[in-house]
Amino acid sequence: MLIVTLKTLILDADRCTSCLQCEMACSLEHEGLFAPAFSRIKVFEFEHGKRSVPYTCTQCEEAWCMQVCPTKAITINHALGTKVVDESLCVGCKVCTMACPYGTINYNTVSGKVTKCDLCDGEPKCAEACPTDAITYGVAS
Amino acid sequence: MSWNKRVLRVNLTERTCKVEPLNMEWANDYLGGRGLGTKYLMECMDPAADALSPENALIFATGPLTGTMCSTSGRYAVVTKGPLTNAIAASNSGGKFGAELKFAGYDLLIVEGKASSPVYLMIQDDEVSINDADEYWGTTVWHTEETIKEKHSDPQIKVASIGVAGEQGVRYACIVNDLHRAAGRSGVGAVMGSKNLKAVAARGTRGVAVENPKAFMEVVKHTHQLLEDSAGRKDLTKYGTNAMIDTMHSFGGLPTRNFQDVTFPGSENINPEAMTTPNENGHTNLITNKACFGCTIGCGRIAHIDKNHFSIKDRQQYWHASGGLEYETAFAFGPVIGVDDIDALTFAGYLMNEHGMDPISFGVTLAAAMELFELGVITTAETDGVPLNFGNAEALTIMAEKTGKHEGFGKMLGMGSKRLCEHYGRPELSMSVKGQEFAGYDSRALQGMGLGYATSNRGACHLRHDVFSEDMADQSGNGKAWPCKTSQDKTAMIDSTGLCLFTTAAWDTNEFQQQVSVACGGHWTSERLIETGERIWNLERLFNLRSGLSKADDTLPPRLLEVPAPAGVAKGRVAELSTMLPEYYALRGWSQEGVPQQSTLDRLGLGEKQRDVESA
């Protein structure tokens, strides 16, 4: 039996202070500027900041986004386990955004394409930017 | 470069919203935030105008580093003429609102005039609208913020709003954003209320670009690491600012019972250890720490109140977590009124955020009222039947709510300590400068702090200078003028970048220079940044002189100038202002009447302003 030990983003809400360094790092990497509105990782706050929860694509095995895409714009990067959007093939139909049970693939109103976490080709900038280790990149135990 | 180069100018009288280009000449001279906001304010109003009249302008100013990956990049300033002080008010806030305003595409929002009925401003990138706010008027900050988000079906909207205190002109009403961060001081919330402006809501998707992203990220990595490694930063993260309460108590600089004493044994019941120790019901005050936008420090506290406590046991709406004690709230609801009930303090903090009031000014005003009560100048006949004795925790929570709702004796407390004490014929009991109440440091134990209080352009304030290490090392006033002056200039610069003063736990001017350079482009040296701070300081001074303030306002109450400290390391000392102030004026290049010399203003490029002052 083949045991795959791919690295993944490990999110620890107990450590998150909601500083949004992750959202800025993500948008700089993918959009070239600081624009949390376009970040592929989002922090949600509950009860006046009692709890802050970072949230992004889990690169789930079922990958409903990939399965429903009519133009086959979403493919697997086997080395990283990521599901990656090819913007040249995406027509912006948004079917994937409806299929994803986690709401972590989103339509970008500027580009007219969908965007999702691609783990920055194996060097996720959100984890690098997180000052409290609420976001780390490693093999989940 | 990291300015958006756009200013949003809203005239509420004419109901117009216009976008204009940022004056880059001014941006290069004043950076942003506090400095650039003051420059714009000077250009669009007469400093002699009544602070609560439509002639006053209300400016929300981000800095060039606001909304970038620099640590603590969430800061914005509210610049206006303060109704508490009749001086320049530049009130600084964190949270997420400032960055959102920047992401919407604006460096500054200038609000002029007065709406004919309550309104709120909605800013969604280029779509800006002035909307009817009748449904929010008379309601709390928390209600307003939550219902505006619901109405526009977008939880990511950021809101800065006022409570009833701001609507009704409480002189120290603040503007609260993100539920528990505030542009807290000098009554900027009352100015907003005087314009019938209930809230500003922002949602931005335009983002912020920097001059050279690669170089920028290299600098940011370095400056983040400096903060990460700093012992001062670690203490702020772990204990919050309230670690100061033990330091000030043992030093003898903790203002207690309206500055009649300088130590408070009850501080052990409200210090960081008390916040993390379970009480007899097993309830622990502190839940977690919380960061403002972009902040890698996270000094903010999230706490909750014991449900068995008298303040909330029958009020389930307060059984949730919210902003917890920081040093200044602990001081202002604790030692200065003689209270050491941690749940009462925490609840009073909730009420300040919910109703939109400055805790420092409220607490020190209540302290003055308590002294008036104990002297018999006022009785329960004036105070709605509530005995205002020092140490009465119920009086704290009842009066906080009455002031926030502008009811009963709360209306009197809402005037601030200066007007309250004058009203009852005992002006010397107001612990304030230029009408603004002191923070939690006694000027007799910390002489440089005293000079800073007396000369602060917005009235008494602990955040306009940093002479702390000099004050801790030497209890005399000798040699305090120079570090006071230079740190005032540096602080004015930092307040104009869009970053937080607490980063000075690890950063000196050099680190700000590096970050401003890679974000803004252009030739920025440390010398130029410090000169920018000095320019800002002098412009603020000119505003105050034109408003009618003078050397006579650069003073301290007689209790600090004449009554020796009763205890602590500075026992027997009074504030040595009379020797420090002349030295300070000389170092500033001001006359002994406190007016900037022409040569000083020419050196700073403010020459024309001086002629304005002389002709006024």
PDB file of N, CA, C and O in Angstrom, chain B residues 261-322:
ATOM      1  N   ASP B 261      -2.850  60.393  45.605  1.00  0.00           N
ATOM      2  CA  ASP B 261      -1.814  59.445  45.997  1.00  0.00           C
ATOM      3  C   ASP B 261      -1.138  58.918  44.721  1.00  0.00           C
ATOM      4  O   ASP B 261      -1.637  59.134  43.609  1.00  0.00           O
ATOM      5  N   VAL B 262      -0.014  58.226  44.913  1.00  0.00           N
ATOM      6  CA  VAL B 262       0.746  57.764  43.753  1.00  0.00           C
ATOM      7  C   VAL B 262       1.000  56.255  43.768  1.00  0.00           C
ATOM      8  O   VAL B 262       1.730  55.732  42.943  1.00  0.00           O
ATOM      9  N   THR B 263       0.394  55.569  44.745  1.00  0.00           N
ATOM     10  CA  THR B 263       0.441  54.106  44.770  1.00  0.00           C
ATOM     11  C   THR B 263      -0.962  53.591  45.054  1.00  0.00           C
ATOM     12  O   THR B 263      -1.777  54.284  45.672  1.00  0.00           O
ATOM     13  N   PHE B 264      -1.218  52.364  44.601  1.00  0.00           N
ATOM     14  CA  PHE B 264      -2.556  51.786  44.796  1.00  0.00           C
ATOM     15  C   PHE B 264      -2.415  50.291  45.083  1.00  0.00           C
ATOM     16  O   PHE B 264      -2.254  49.491  44.165  1.00  0.00           O
ATOM     17  N   PRO B 265      -2.462  49.907  46.373  1.00  0.00           N
ATOM     18  CA  PRO B 265      -2.285  48.495  46.724  1.00  0.00           C
ATOM     19  C   PRO B 265      -3.271  47.571  45.998  1.00  0.00           C
ATOM     20  O   PRO B 265      -2.939  46.430  45.691  1.00  0.00           O
ATOM     21  N   GLY B 266      -4.476  48.092  45.698  1.00  0.00           N
ATOM     22  CA  GLY B 266      -5.473  47.276  45.004  1.00  0.00           C
ATOM     23  C   GLY B 266      -5.092  46.926  43.581  1.00  0.00           C
ATOM     24  O   GLY B 266      -5.783  46.142  42.920  1.00  0.00           O
ATOM     25  N   SER B 267      -3.984  47.466  43.086  1.00  0.00           N
ATOM     26  CA  SER B 267      -3.602  47.177  41.699  1.00  0.00           C
ATOM     27  C   SER B 267      -3.330  45.697  41.494  1.00  0.00           C
ATOM     28  O   SER B 267      -3.450  45.188  40.385  1.00  0.00           O
ATOM     29  N   GLU B 268      -2.994  44.978  42.576  1.00  0.00           N
ATOM     30  CA  GLU B 268      -2.744  43.536  42.410  1.00  0.00           C
ATOM     31  C   GLU B 268      -4.026  42.783  42.045  1.00  0.00           C
ATOM     32  O   GLU B 268      -3.964  41.659  41.571  1.00  0.00           O
ATOM     33  N   ASN B 269      -5.168  43.409  42.268  1.00  0.00           N
ATOM     34  CA  ASN B 269      -6.438  42.757  41.907  1.00  0.00           C
ATOM     35  C   ASN B 269      -6.863  43.029  40.460  1.00  0.00           C
ATOM     36  O   ASN B 269      -7.863  42.484  39.985  1.00  0.00           O
ATOM     37  N   ILE B 270      -6.129  43.904  39.776  1.00  0.00           N
ATOM     38  CA  ILE B 270      -6.523  44.267  38.398  1.00  0.00           C
ATOM     39  C   ILE B 270      -5.336  44.201  37.441  1.00  0.00           C
ATOM     40  O   ILE B 270      -5.402  44.698  36.327  1.00  0.00           O
ATOM     41  N   ASN B 271      -4.242  43.581  37.876  1.00  0.00           N
ATOM     42  CA  ASN B 271      -3.043  43.508  37.015  1.00  0.00           C
ATOM     43  C   ASN B 271      -3.124  42.288  36.086  1.00  0.00           C
ATOM     44  O   ASN B 271      -4.086  41.521  36.129  1.00  0.00           O
ATOM     45  N   PRO B 272      -2.138  42.108  35.210  1.00  0.00           N
ATOM     46  CA  PRO B 272      -2.200  40.978  34.260  1.00  0.00           C
ATOM     47  C   PRO B 272      -2.332  39.619  34.939  1.00  0.00           C
ATOM     48  O   PRO B 272      -2.991  38.720  34.407  1.00  0.00           O
ATOM     49  N   GLU B 273      -1.726  39.479  36.117  1.00  0.00           N
ATOM     50  CA  GLU B 273      -1.849  38.203  36.817  1.00  0.00           C
ATOM     51  C   GLU B 273      -3.301  37.970  37.251  1.00  0.00           C
ATOM     52  O   GLU B 273      -3.821  36.857  37.128  1.00  0.00           O
ATOM     53  N   ALA B 274      -3.939  39.049  37.731  1.00  0.00           N
ATOM     54  CA  ALA B 274      -5.346  38.925  38.125  1.00  0.00           C
ATOM     55  C   ALA B 274      -6.220  38.587  36.919  1.00  0.00           C
ATOM     56  O   ALA B 274      -7.223  37.875  37.046  1.00  0.00           O
ATOM     57  N   MET B 275      -5.829  39.102  35.738  1.00  0.00           N
ATOM     58  CA  MET B 275      -6.617  38.831  34.528  1.00  0.00           C
ATOM     59  C   MET B 275      -6.550  37.353  34.123  1.00  0.00           C
ATOM     60  O   MET B 275      -7.418  36.865  33.403  1.00  0.00           O
ATOM     61  N   THR B 276      -5.500  36.651  34.544  1.00  0.00           N
ATOM     62  CA  THR B 276      -5.331  35.260  34.117  1.00  0.00           C
ATOM     63  C   THR B 276      -5.527  34.253  35.249  1.00  0.00           C
ATOM     64  O   THR B 276      -5.320  33.066  35.060  1.00  0.00           O
ATOM     65  N   THR B 277      -5.921  34.744  36.422  1.00  0.00           N
ATOM     66  CA  THR B 277      -6.122  33.851  37.566  1.00  0.00           C
ATOM     67  C   THR B 277      -7.621  33.634  37.806  1.00  0.00           C
ATOM     68  O   THR B 277      -8.378  34.605  37.908  1.00  0.00           O
ATOM     69  N   PRO B 278      -8.081  32.375  37.888  1.00  0.00           N
ATOM     70  CA  PRO B 278      -9.519  32.128  38.120  1.00  0.00           C
ATOM     71  C   PRO B 278      -9.975  32.713  39.455  1.00  0.00           C
ATOM     72  O   PRO B 278      -9.228  32.676  40.439  1.00  0.00           O
ATOM     73  N   ASN B 279     -11.188  33.267  39.459  1.00  0.00           N
ATOM     74  CA  ASN B 279     -11.740  33.797  40.715  1.00  0.00           C
ATOM     75  C   ASN B 279     -12.429  32.674  41.500  1.00  0.00           C
ATOM     76  O   ASN B 279     -12.338  31.500  41.117  1.00  0.00           O
ATOM     77  N   GLU B 280     -13.156  33.037  42.580  1.00  0.00           N
ATOM     78  CA  GLU B 280     -13.769  32.011  43.428  1.00  0.00           C
ATOM     79  C   GLU B 280     -14.842  31.204  42.689  1.00  0.00           C
ATOM     80  O   GLU B 280     -15.182  30.092  43.096  1.00  0.00           O
ATOM     81  N   ASN B 281     -15.339  31.753  41.579  1.00  0.00           N
ATOM     82  CA  ASN B 281     -16.331  31.007  40.785  1.00  0.00           C
ATOM     83  C   ASN B 281     -15.675  30.206  39.660  1.00  0.00           C
ATOM     84  O   ASN B 281     -16.363  29.628  38.820  1.00  0.00           O
ATOM     85  N   GLY B 282     -14.354  30.234  39.627  1.00  0.00           N
ATOM     86  CA  GLY B 282     -13.657  29.529  38.552  1.00  0.00           C
ATOM     87  C   GLY B 282     -13.619  30.315  37.246  1.00  0.00           C
ATOM     88  O   GLY B 282     -13.252  29.773  36.198  1.00  0.00           O
ATOM     89  N   HIS B 283     -13.996  31.586  37.301  1.00  0.00           N
ATOM     90  CA  HIS B 283     -14.029  32.414  36.093  1.00  0.00           C
ATOM     91  C   HIS B 283     -12.687  33.121  35.892  1.00  0.00           C
ATOM     92  O   HIS B 283     -12.160  33.738  36.817  1.00  0.00           O
ATOM     93  N   THR B 284     -12.148  33.033  34.675  1.00  0.00           N
ATOM     94  CA  THR B 284     -10.914  33.735  34.351  1.00  0.00           C
ATOM     95  C   THR B 284     -11.228  34.872  33.391  1.00  0.00           C
ATOM     96  O   THR B 284     -11.905  34.670  32.384  1.00  0.00           O
ATOM     97  N   ASN B 285     -10.745  36.067  33.713  1.00  0.00           N
ATOM     98  CA  ASN B 285     -11.094  37.275  32.963  1.00  0.00           C
ATOM     99  C   ASN B 285     -10.614  37.224  31.510  1.00  0.00           C
ATOM    100  O   ASN B 285     -11.363  37.472  30.569  1.00  0.00           O
ATOM    101  N   LEU B 286      -9.348  36.894  31.318  1.00  0.00           N
ATOM    102  CA  LEU B 286      -8.752  36.981  29.972  1.00  0.00           C
ATOM    103  C   LEU B 286      -9.048  35.716  29.169  1.00  0.00           C
ATOM    104  O   LEU B 286      -8.931  34.600  29.675  1.00  0.00           O
ATOM    105  N   ILE B 287      -9.413  35.924  27.885  1.00  0.00           N
ATOM    106  CA  ILE B 287      -9.626  34.776  26.994  1.00  0.00           C
ATOM    107  C   ILE B 287      -8.435  34.609  26.060  1.00  0.00           C
ATOM    108  O   ILE B 287      -7.845  33.542  25.956  1.00  0.00           O
ATOM    109  N   THR B 288      -8.080  35.680  25.376  1.00  0.00           N
ATOM    110  CA  THR B 288      -6.996  35.576  24.397  1.00  0.00           C
ATOM    111  C   THR B 288      -6.465  36.968  24.075  1.00  0.00           C
ATOM    112  O   THR B 288      -7.002  37.965  24.552  1.00  0.00           O
ATOM    113  N   ASN B 289      -5.415  37.023  23.289  1.00  0.00           N
ATOM    114  CA  ASN B 289      -4.966  38.327  22.793  1.00  0.00           C
ATOM    115  C   ASN B 289      -5.439  38.511  21.363  1.00  0.00           C
ATOM    116  O   ASN B 289      -5.869  37.570  20.699  1.00  0.00           O
ATOM    117  N   LYS B 290      -5.368  39.732  20.882  1.00  0.00           N
ATOM    118  CA  LYS B 290      -5.970  40.051  19.590  1.00  0.00           C
ATOM    119  C   LYS B 290      -5.137  41.127  18.918  1.00  0.00           C
ATOM    120  O   LYS B 290      -4.667  42.051  19.567  1.00  0.00           O
ATOM    121  N   ALA B 291      -4.978  40.988  17.615  1.00  0.00           N
ATOM    122  CA  ALA B 291      -4.169  41.947  16.864  1.00  0.00           C
ATOM    123  C   ALA B 291      -5.048  42.896  16.065  1.00  0.00           C
ATOM    124  O   ALA B 291      -6.149  42.540  15.652  1.00  0.00           O
ATOM    125  N   CYS B 292      -4.556  44.093  15.843  1.00  0.00           N
ATOM    126  CA  CYS B 292      -5.148  44.979  14.849  1.00  0.00           C
ATOM    127  C   CYS B 292      -4.650  44.535  13.472  1.00  0.00           C
ATOM    128  O   CYS B 292      -3.821  43.630  13.345  1.00  0.00           O
ATOM    129  N   PHE B 293      -5.121  45.210  12.430  1.00  0.00           N
ATOM    130  CA  PHE B 293      -4.735  44.839  11.074  1.00  0.00           C
ATOM    131  C   PHE B 293      -3.209  44.885  10.908  1.00  0.00           C
ATOM    132  O   PHE B 293      -2.559  45.875  11.238  1.00  0.00           O
ATOM    133  N   GLY B 294      -2.666  43.786  10.386  1.00  0.00           N
ATOM    134  CA  GLY B 294      -1.246  43.757  10.038  1.00  0.00           C
ATOM    135  C   GLY B 294      -0.304  43.643  11.214  1.00  0.00           C
ATOM    136  O   GLY B 294       0.913  43.642  11.023  1.00  0.00           O
ATOM    137  N   CYS B 295      -0.836  43.544  12.421  1.00  0.00           N
ATOM    138  CA  CYS B 295       0.027  43.644  13.613  1.00  0.00           C
ATOM    139  C   CYS B 295       0.588  42.298  14.037  1.00  0.00           C
ATOM    140  O   CYS B 295      -0.160  41.348  14.240  1.00  0.00           O
ATOM    141  N   THR B 296       1.905  42.253  14.195  1.00  0.00           N
ATOM    142  CA  THR B 296       2.549  41.021  14.660  1.00  0.00           C
ATOM    143  C   THR B 296       2.856  41.090  16.159  1.00  0.00           C
ATOM    144  O   THR B 296       3.583  40.255  16.680  1.00  0.00           O
ATOM    145  N   ILE B 297       2.313  42.112  16.839  1.00  0.00           N
ATOM    146  CA  ILE B 297       2.477  42.215  18.288  1.00  0.00           C
ATOM    147  C   ILE B 297       1.256  41.596  18.980  1.00  0.00           C
ATOM    148  O   ILE B 297       1.372  40.641  19.721  1.00  0.00           O
ATOM    149  N   GLY B 298       0.089  42.170  18.716  1.00  0.00           N
ATOM    150  CA  GLY B 298      -1.138  41.629  19.310  1.00  0.00           C
ATOM    151  C   GLY B 298      -1.264  41.974  20.786  1.00  0.00           C
ATOM    152  O   GLY B 298      -1.456  41.103  21.629  1.00  0.00           O
ATOM    153  N   CYS B 299      -1.185  43.266  21.119  1.00  0.00           N
ATOM    154  CA  CYS B 299      -1.275  43.666  22.533  1.00  0.00           C
ATOM    155  C   CYS B 299      -2.714  43.690  23.023  1.00  0.00           C
ATOM    156  O   CYS B 299      -2.960  43.713  24.223  1.00  0.00           O
ATOM    157  N   GLY B 300      -3.680  43.697  22.115  1.00  0.00           N
ATOM    158  CA  GLY B 300      -5.083  43.793  22.501  1.00  0.00           C
ATOM    159  C   GLY B 300      -5.527  42.577  23.307  1.00  0.00           C
ATOM    160  O   GLY B 300      -5.019  41.477  23.120  1.00  0.00           O
ATOM    161  N   ARG B 301      -6.470  42.803  24.216  1.00  0.00           N
ATOM    162  CA  ARG B 301      -6.979  41.715  25.066  1.00  0.00           C
ATOM    163  C   ARG B 301      -8.440  41.432  24.730  1.00  0.00           C
ATOM    164  O   ARG B 301      -9.214  42.360  24.488  1.00  0.00           O
ATOM    165  N   ILE B 302      -8.811  40.163  24.717  1.00  0.00           N
ATOM    166  CA  ILE B 302     -10.221  39.795  24.645  1.00  0.00           C
ATOM    167  C   ILE B 302     -10.567  39.116  25.963  1.00  0.00           C
ATOM    168  O   ILE B 302      -9.911  38.149  26.366  1.00  0.00           O
ATOM    169  N   ALA B 303     -11.580  39.664  26.626  1.00  0.00           N
ATOM    170  CA  ALA B 303     -11.925  39.184  27.966  1.00  0.00           C
ATOM    171  C   ALA B 303     -13.427  38.940  28.066  1.00  0.00           C
ATOM    172  O   ALA B 303     -14.178  39.235  27.130  1.00  0.00           O
ATOM    173  N   HIS B 304     -13.847  38.402  29.192  1.00  0.00           N
ATOM    174  CA  HIS B 304     -15.278  38.311  29.486  1.00  0.00           C
ATOM    175  C   HIS B 304     -15.497  38.502  30.981  1.00  0.00           C
ATOM    176  O   HIS B 304     -14.561  38.376  31.773  1.00  0.00           O
ATOM    177  N   ILE B 305     -16.736  38.852  31.320  1.00  0.00           N
ATOM    178  CA  ILE B 305     -17.070  39.221  32.696  1.00  0.00           C
ATOM    179  C   ILE B 305     -17.742  38.021  33.374  1.00  0.00           C
ATOM    180  O   ILE B 305     -18.526  37.306  32.736  1.00  0.00           O
ATOM    181  N   ASP B 306     -17.437  37.820  34.635  1.00  0.00           N
ATOM    182  CA  ASP B 306     -18.080  36.759  35.416  1.00  0.00           C
ATOM    183  C   ASP B 306     -19.593  36.983  35.417  1.00  0.00           C
ATOM    184  O   ASP B 306     -20.069  38.058  35.824  1.00  0.00           O
ATOM    185  N   LYS B 307     -20.343  35.980  34.982  1.00  0.00           N
ATOM    186  CA  LYS B 307     -21.811  36.124  34.894  1.00  0.00           C
ATOM    187  C   LYS B 307     -22.462  36.341  36.259  1.00  0.00           C
ATOM    188  O   LYS B 307     -23.615  36.743  36.344  1.00  0.00           O
ATOM    189  N   ASN B 308     -21.726  36.027  37.331  1.00  0.00           N
ATOM    190  CA  ASN B 308     -22.272  36.240  38.675  1.00  0.00           C
ATOM    191  C   ASN B 308     -22.059  37.670  39.171  1.00  0.00           C
ATOM    192  O   ASN B 308     -22.532  38.030  40.249  1.00  0.00           O
ATOM    193  N   HIS B 309     -21.314  38.446  38.413  1.00  0.00           N
ATOM    194  CA  HIS B 309     -20.977  39.797  38.876  1.00  0.00           C
ATOM    195  C   HIS B 309     -22.205  40.702  38.858  1.00  0.00           C
ATOM    196  O   HIS B 309     -23.049  40.602  37.960  1.00  0.00           O
ATOM    197  N   PHE B 310     -22.263  41.619  39.833  1.00  0.00           N
ATOM    198  CA  PHE B 310     -23.459  42.468  39.946  1.00  0.00           C
ATOM    199  C   PHE B 310     -23.763  43.236  38.657  1.00  0.00           C
ATOM    200  O   PHE B 310     -24.914  43.502  38.339  1.00  0.00           O
ATOM    201  N   SER B 311     -22.726  43.566  37.904  1.00  0.00           N
ATOM    202  CA  SER B 311     -22.916  44.440  36.740  1.00  0.00           C
ATOM    203  C   SER B 311     -23.721  43.776  35.632  1.00  0.00           C
ATOM    204  O   SER B 311     -24.446  44.457  34.903  1.00  0.00           O
ATOM    205  N   ILE B 312     -23.583  42.453  35.473  1.00  0.00           N
ATOM    206  CA  ILE B 312     -24.232  41.816  34.311  1.00  0.00           C
ATOM    207  C   ILE B 312     -25.075  40.602  34.656  1.00  0.00           C
ATOM    208  O   ILE B 312     -25.588  39.942  33.754  1.00  0.00           O
ATOM    209  N   LYS B 313     -25.211  40.290  35.937  1.00  0.00           N
ATOM    210  CA  LYS B 313     -25.868  39.008  36.227  1.00  0.00           C
ATOM    211  C   LYS B 313     -27.305  38.946  35.703  1.00  0.00           C
ATOM    212  O   LYS B 313     -27.779  37.872  35.343  1.00  0.00           O
ATOM    213  N   ASP B 314     -27.952  40.107  35.605  1.00  0.00           N
ATOM    214  CA  ASP B 314     -29.304  40.103  35.035  1.00  0.00           C
ATOM    215  C   ASP B 314     -29.333  40.661  33.609  1.00  0.00           C
ATOM    216  O   ASP B 314     -30.391  41.021  33.105  1.00  0.00           O
ATOM    217  N   ARG B 315     -28.175  40.766  32.989  1.00  0.00           N
ATOM    218  CA  ARG B 315     -28.121  41.382  31.653  1.00  0.00           C
ATOM    219  C   ARG B 315     -27.342  40.477  30.711  1.00  0.00           C
ATOM    220  O   ARG B 315     -26.146  40.655  30.453  1.00  0.00           O
ATOM    221  N   GLN B 316     -28.077  39.530  30.149  1.00  0.00           N
ATOM    222  CA  GLN B 316     -27.459  38.485  29.347  1.00  0.00           C
ATOM    223  C   GLN B 316     -26.775  39.045  28.094  1.00  0.00           C
ATOM    224  O   GLN B 316     -25.884  38.399  27.540  1.00  0.00           O
ATOM    225  N   GLN B 317     -27.201  40.249  27.680  1.00  0.00           N
ATOM    226  CA  GLN B 317     -26.600  40.795  26.456  1.00  0.00           C
ATOM    227  C   GLN B 317     -25.117  41.094  26.617  1.00  0.00           C
ATOM    228  O   GLN B 317     -24.428  41.352  25.636  1.00  0.00           O
ATOM    229  N   TYR B 318     -24.638  41.070  27.872  1.00  0.00           N
ATOM    230  CA  TYR B 318     -23.213  41.317  28.095  1.00  0.00           C
ATOM    231  C   TYR B 318     -22.456  40.043  28.474  1.00  0.00           C
ATOM    232  O   TYR B 318     -21.327  40.118  28.949  1.00  0.00           O
ATOM    233  N   TRP B 319     -23.053  38.893  28.244  1.00  0.00           N
ATOM    234  CA  TRP B 319     -22.394  37.643  28.615  1.00  0.00           C
ATOM    235  C   TRP B 319     -21.430  37.162  27.531  1.00  0.00           C
ATOM    236  O   TRP B 319     -21.067  35.999  27.487  1.00  0.00           O
ATOM    237  N   HIS B 320     -21.095  38.039  26.636  1.00  0.00           N
ATOM    238  CA  HIS B 320     -20.191  37.610  25.554  1.00  0.00           C
ATOM    239  C   HIS B 320     -18.800  38.199  25.771  1.00  0.00           C
ATOM    240  O   HIS B 320     -18.604  39.091  26.606  1.00  0.00           O
ATOM    241  N   ALA B 321     -17.857  37.709  25.002  1.00  0.00           N
ATOM    242  CA  ALA B 321     -16.500  38.244  25.058  1.00  0.00           C
ATOM    243  C   ALA B 321     -16.445  39.591  24.354  1.00  0.00           C
ATOM    244  O   ALA B 321     -17.248  39.879  23.461  1.00  0.00           O
ATOM    245  N   SER B 322     -15.493  40.437  24.747  1.00  0.00           N
ATOM    246  CA  SER B 322     -15.227  41.682  24.018  1.00  0.00           C
ATOM    247  C   SER B 322     -13.873  42.215  24.468  1.00  0.00           C
ATOM    248  O   SER B 322     -13.136  41.528  25.185  1.00  0.00           O
TER     249      SER B 322
END
